[in-house]
Amino acid sequence: MISTGHRRAGLKIWAILFCLTAWLPGVVSGETLSGAEYKVKLGFVYHFIRFTQWPPETFPSSDSPINLCIASTNPAADMLFSLQDRVVKGRRIDVRKIAADESLDACQILFIASDDETFVAPTLGMVRKPGILSIGEIKGFTRMGGVINFFVNRNQLRFEVNLDAAESAGLKFSSQLLMSADIVQKREE
């Protein structure tokens, strides 16, 4: 159980980390509201990558890239391409868009950018191997088996983590990430 004091400290850490992401490319003047939302989400995704530990067998070699795959019905999600070629933990981030029926075998991160459950559920169902960090933005995403889900609470972008799904995927998170997250457990679903 994470105490309220630790949670506040975690939120402060995330606020500072988010401010540090201001150097990330992709700032576009006159962007739409959803484009601005994705700019914030890309900062979070960058830090999710920093604070996630994948099983060693996930990567073919020590210098293999981290493949961030985007399944999207929202063109604003292309903002995530701003992470292309950024380096985290000595690995380059390779961002790619995937088609609805494309294999996820090369993905270490699957960002499903859609609020259409008829798109999200079958896309998430294509995850057939461990080592994939699934990220969504629809209510019930973690209930469907997703690992991290964005949501808005009091006009603030937040995220929840499904620890059971993370464990099934073989993923481990730093305490810095978990202190800022809402934790979803089976009994809450």
mmCIF file of C-alpha atoms in Angstrom:
data_model
loop_
_atom_site.group_PDB
_atom_site.id
_atom_site.type_symbol
_atom_site.label_atom_id
_atom_site.label_comp_id
_atom_site.label_asym_id
_atom_site.label_seq_id
_atom_site.Cartn_x
_atom_site.Cartn_y
_atom_site.Cartn_z
ATOM 1 C CA MET A 1 0.000 0.000 0.000
ATOM 2 C CA ILE A 2 1.386 3.402 -0.958
ATOM 3 C CA SER A 3 0.859 6.159 1.613
ATOM 4 C CA THR A 4 -0.645 9.530 0.770
ATOM 5 C CA GLY A 5 2.724 11.212 1.502
ATOM 6 C CA HIS A 6 4.518 8.934 -0.953
ATOM 7 C CA ARG A 7 1.772 9.510 -3.539
ATOM 8 C CA ARG A 8 2.178 13.303 -3.236
ATOM 9 C CA ALA A 9 5.943 12.954 -3.552
ATOM 10 C CA GLY A 10 5.415 10.798 -6.620
ATOM 11 C CA LEU A 11 3.121 13.374 -8.189
ATOM 12 C CA LYS A 12 5.725 16.069 -7.598
ATOM 13 C CA ILE A 13 8.390 13.915 -9.203
ATOM 14 C CA TRP A 14 6.180 13.365 -12.240
ATOM 15 C CA ALA A 15 5.401 17.083 -12.468
ATOM 16 C CA ILE A 16 9.122 17.847 -12.460
ATOM 17 C CA LEU A 17 9.828 15.114 -14.972
ATOM 18 C CA PHE A 18 7.089 16.384 -17.207
ATOM 19 C CA CYS A 19 8.539 19.893 -17.140
ATOM 20 C CA LEU A 20 11.880 18.406 -18.143
ATOM 21 C CA THR A 21 10.276 16.925 -21.234
ATOM 22 C CA ALA A 22 9.788 20.418 -22.623
ATOM 23 C CA TRP A 23 12.936 19.805 -24.637
ATOM 24 C CA LEU A 24 11.203 17.062 -26.578
ATOM 25 C CA PRO A 25 10.593 18.016 -30.202
ATOM 26 C CA GLY A 26 7.165 18.298 -31.695
ATOM 27 C CA VAL A 27 5.923 21.617 -30.447
ATOM 28 C CA VAL A 28 3.520 22.928 -33.033
ATOM 29 C CA SER A 29 1.833 26.271 -32.733
ATOM 30 C CA GLY A 30 -1.895 26.391 -33.358
ATOM 31 C CA GLU A 31 -2.293 22.685 -32.641
ATOM 32 C CA THR A 32 -5.692 21.231 -31.806
ATOM 33 C CA LEU A 33 -6.709 20.390 -28.266
ATOM 34 C CA SER A 34 -6.223 16.682 -28.898
ATOM 35 C CA GLY A 35 -2.797 17.433 -30.370
ATOM 36 C CA ALA A 36 -1.898 19.233 -27.140
ATOM 37 C CA GLU A 37 -3.208 16.272 -25.169
ATOM 38 C CA TYR A 38 -0.939 13.925 -27.119
ATOM 39 C CA LYS A 39 1.994 16.227 -26.514
ATOM 40 C CA VAL A 40 1.431 15.679 -22.794
ATOM 41 C CA LYS A 41 0.942 11.950 -23.308
ATOM 42 C CA LEU A 42 4.198 11.633 -25.220
ATOM 43 C CA GLY A 43 5.998 13.077 -22.195
ATOM 44 C CA PHE A 44 4.350 10.457 -20.021
ATOM 45 C CA VAL A 45 5.147 7.659 -22.492
ATOM 46 C CA TYR A 46 8.795 8.737 -22.552
ATOM 47 C CA HIS A 47 8.920 8.413 -18.771
ATOM 48 C CA PHE A 48 6.983 5.137 -18.791
ATOM 49 C CA ILE A 49 9.823 3.792 -20.954
ATOM 50 C CA ARG A 50 12.420 5.173 -18.533
ATOM 51 C CA PHE A 51 10.766 3.563 -15.513
ATOM 52 C CA THR A 52 9.871 0.179 -17.008
ATOM 53 C CA GLN A 53 12.059 -2.894 -16.930
ATOM 54 C CA TRP A 54 11.424 -5.445 -19.676
ATOM 55 C CA PRO A 55 12.355 -9.116 -19.453
ATOM 56 C CA PRO A 56 15.868 -9.518 -20.975
ATOM 57 C CA GLU A 57 14.608 -11.930 -23.642
ATOM 58 C CA THR A 58 12.315 -9.182 -24.993
ATOM 59 C CA PHE A 59 15.152 -7.676 -27.011
ATOM 60 C CA PRO A 60 17.125 -9.610 -29.636
ATOM 61 C CA SER A 61 20.383 -7.855 -28.624
ATOM 62 C CA SER A 62 21.729 -5.364 -26.100
ATOM 63 C CA ASP A 63 21.486 -2.530 -28.614
ATOM 64 C CA SER A 64 18.142 -3.434 -30.187
ATOM 65 C CA PRO A 65 15.718 -0.509 -30.359
ATOM 66 C CA ILE A 66 12.615 -0.160 -28.244
ATOM 67 C CA ASN A 67 9.763 -0.454 -30.711
ATOM 68 C CA LEU A 68 6.829 1.807 -29.895
ATOM 69 C CA CYS A 69 3.907 0.611 -32.017
ATOM 70 C CA ILE A 70 0.885 2.837 -32.465
ATOM 71 C CA ALA A 71 -2.538 1.443 -33.302
ATOM 72 C CA SER A 72 -4.743 4.456 -33.805
ATOM 73 C CA THR A 73 -8.032 5.813 -35.006
ATOM 74 C CA ASN A 74 -6.920 9.320 -34.004
ATOM 75 C CA PRO A 75 -4.489 11.186 -36.310
ATOM 76 C CA ALA A 76 -3.420 13.379 -33.374
ATOM 77 C CA ALA A 77 -1.606 10.326 -31.983
ATOM 78 C CA ASP A 78 1.039 10.904 -34.665
ATOM 79 C CA MET A 79 2.489 13.340 -32.129
ATOM 80 C CA LEU A 80 4.111 10.225 -30.606
ATOM 81 C CA PHE A 81 6.465 10.141 -33.602
ATOM 82 C CA SER A 82 8.284 12.962 -31.780
ATOM 83 C CA LEU A 83 9.875 10.179 -29.726
ATOM 84 C CA GLN A 84 11.516 8.677 -32.840
ATOM 85 C CA ASP A 85 15.256 8.139 -32.310
ATOM 86 C CA ARG A 86 15.240 9.364 -28.692
ATOM 87 C CA VAL A 87 17.540 7.185 -26.607
ATOM 88 C CA VAL A 88 16.442 5.654 -23.301
ATOM 89 C CA LYS A 89 18.616 3.273 -21.307
ATOM 90 C CA GLY A 90 21.005 3.019 -24.248
ATOM 91 C CA ARG A 91 18.263 1.980 -26.646
ATOM 92 C CA ARG A 92 16.898 4.049 -29.519
ATOM 93 C CA ILE A 93 13.112 4.419 -29.680
ATOM 94 C CA ASP A 94 11.686 3.336 -33.012
ATOM 95 C CA VAL A 95 8.099 4.539 -33.524
ATOM 96 C CA ARG A 96 5.875 2.850 -36.077
ATOM 97 C CA LYS A 97 2.209 2.742 -36.928
ATOM 98 C CA ILE A 98 0.669 -0.692 -37.222
ATOM 99 C CA ALA A 99 -2.337 -1.882 -39.179
ATOM 100 C CA ALA A 100 -5.267 -3.606 -37.483
ATOM 101 C CA ASP A 101 -4.148 -7.088 -38.531
ATOM 102 C CA GLU A 102 -0.387 -6.590 -38.249
ATOM 103 C CA SER A 103 1.713 -8.767 -35.946
ATOM 104 C CA LEU A 104 2.873 -7.234 -32.673
ATOM 105 C CA ASP A 105 5.872 -9.543 -32.355
ATOM 106 C CA ALA A 106 8.386 -6.721 -32.872
ATOM 107 C CA CYS A 107 6.654 -4.335 -30.431
ATOM 108 C CA GLN A 108 7.799 -3.665 -26.874
ATOM 109 C CA ILE A 109 5.182 -0.930 -26.429
ATOM 110 C CA LEU A 110 1.699 -0.895 -27.908
ATOM 111 C CA PHE A 111 -0.079 2.455 -27.679
ATOM 112 C CA ILE A 112 -3.722 2.077 -28.649
ATOM 113 C CA ALA A 113 -4.907 5.595 -29.429
ATOM 114 C CA SER A 114 -8.641 5.245 -29.676
ATOM 115 C CA ASP A 115 -11.764 5.635 -27.609
ATOM 116 C CA ASP A 116 -13.631 3.112 -29.769
ATOM 117 C CA GLU A 117 -13.998 -0.115 -27.795
ATOM 118 C CA THR A 118 -14.697 -2.084 -31.000
ATOM 119 C CA PHE A 119 -11.184 -1.082 -32.131
ATOM 120 C CA VAL A 120 -9.402 -1.273 -28.771
ATOM 121 C CA ALA A 121 -10.552 -4.712 -27.550
ATOM 122 C CA PRO A 122 -9.507 -6.732 -30.637
ATOM 123 C CA THR A 123 -6.253 -4.766 -30.960
ATOM 124 C CA LEU A 124 -5.383 -5.470 -27.335
ATOM 125 C CA GLY A 125 -6.380 -9.093 -27.930
ATOM 126 C CA MET A 126 -3.585 -9.362 -30.521
ATOM 127 C CA VAL A 127 -1.009 -9.189 -27.710
ATOM 128 C CA ARG A 128 0.054 -12.815 -27.564
ATOM 129 C CA LYS A 129 3.506 -12.692 -26.001
ATOM 130 C CA PRO A 130 5.003 -11.259 -22.809
ATOM 131 C CA GLY A 131 7.200 -8.189 -22.882
ATOM 132 C CA ILE A 132 4.668 -5.770 -24.387
ATOM 133 C CA LEU A 133 3.733 -2.662 -22.426
ATOM 134 C CA SER A 134 0.194 -1.868 -23.574
ATOM 135 C CA ILE A 135 -1.009 1.700 -23.111
ATOM 136 C CA GLY A 136 -4.549 2.886 -23.725
ATOM 137 C CA GLU A 137 -6.846 5.832 -23.248
ATOM 138 C CA ILE A 138 -10.315 4.391 -22.883
ATOM 139 C CA LYS A 139 -12.326 3.681 -19.768
ATOM 140 C CA GLY A 140 -12.062 0.001 -18.921
ATOM 141 C CA PHE A 141 -8.729 -0.516 -20.744
ATOM 142 C CA THR A 142 -7.077 -2.091 -17.718
ATOM 143 C CA ARG A 143 -10.175 -4.262 -17.159
ATOM 144 C CA MET A 144 -9.669 -5.545 -20.716
ATOM 145 C CA GLY A 145 -6.109 -6.578 -19.770
ATOM 146 C CA GLY A 146 -4.202 -3.408 -20.678
ATOM 147 C CA VAL A 147 -1.247 -2.431 -18.504
ATOM 148 C CA ILE A 148 -1.386 1.400 -18.373
ATOM 149 C CA ASN A 149 -4.368 3.602 -19.100
ATOM 150 C CA PHE A 150 -4.670 7.375 -19.318
ATOM 151 C CA PHE A 151 -7.679 9.125 -17.856
ATOM 152 C CA VAL A 152 -8.681 12.656 -16.906
ATOM 153 C CA ASN A 153 -9.573 13.514 -13.327
ATOM 154 C CA ARG A 154 -10.356 17.108 -12.303
ATOM 155 C CA ASN A 155 -8.960 18.376 -15.599
ATOM 156 C CA GLN A 156 -5.651 16.610 -14.987
ATOM 157 C CA LEU A 157 -4.252 13.811 -17.096
ATOM 158 C CA ARG A 158 -3.607 10.798 -14.871
ATOM 159 C CA PHE A 159 -2.802 7.159 -15.420
ATOM 160 C CA GLU A 160 -3.617 3.843 -13.850
ATOM 161 C CA VAL A 161 -1.523 0.689 -13.803
ATOM 162 C CA ASN A 162 -2.841 -2.861 -13.862
ATOM 163 C CA LEU A 163 -0.207 -4.708 -11.827
ATOM 164 C CA ASP A 164 -1.637 -8.143 -12.693
ATOM 165 C CA ALA A 165 -1.368 -7.416 -16.426
ATOM 166 C CA ALA A 166 2.151 -6.038 -15.922
ATOM 167 C CA GLU A 167 3.186 -9.180 -14.066
ATOM 168 C CA SER A 168 1.696 -11.374 -16.812
ATOM 169 C CA ALA A 169 3.715 -9.384 -19.351
ATOM 170 C CA GLY A 170 6.874 -9.787 -17.267
ATOM 171 C CA LEU A 171 7.177 -6.031 -16.808
ATOM 172 C CA LYS A 172 8.494 -4.320 -13.694
ATOM 173 C CA PHE A 173 8.023 -0.666 -12.826
ATOM 174 C CA SER A 174 10.100 1.613 -10.656
ATOM 175 C CA SER A 175 8.565 2.885 -7.456
ATOM 176 C CA GLN A 176 8.738 6.405 -8.955
ATOM 177 C CA LEU A 177 6.222 5.405 -11.591
ATOM 178 C CA LEU A 178 3.966 3.479 -9.215
ATOM 179 C CA MET A 179 3.830 6.334 -6.686
ATOM 180 C CA SER A 180 2.148 8.508 -9.299
ATOM 181 C CA ALA A 181 -0.250 5.886 -10.620
ATOM 182 C CA ASP A 182 -3.657 4.700 -9.586
ATOM 183 C CA ILE A 183 -3.178 0.993 -9.017
ATOM 184 C CA VAL A 184 -5.789 -1.354 -10.449
ATOM 185 C CA GLN A 185 -6.127 -4.752 -8.858
ATOM 186 C CA LYS A 186 -8.391 -7.637 -9.691
ATOM 187 C CA ARG A 187 -10.670 -7.118 -6.725
ATOM 188 C CA GLU A 188 -11.341 -3.535 -7.921
ATOM 189 C CA GLU A 189 -12.306 -4.597 -11.434
#
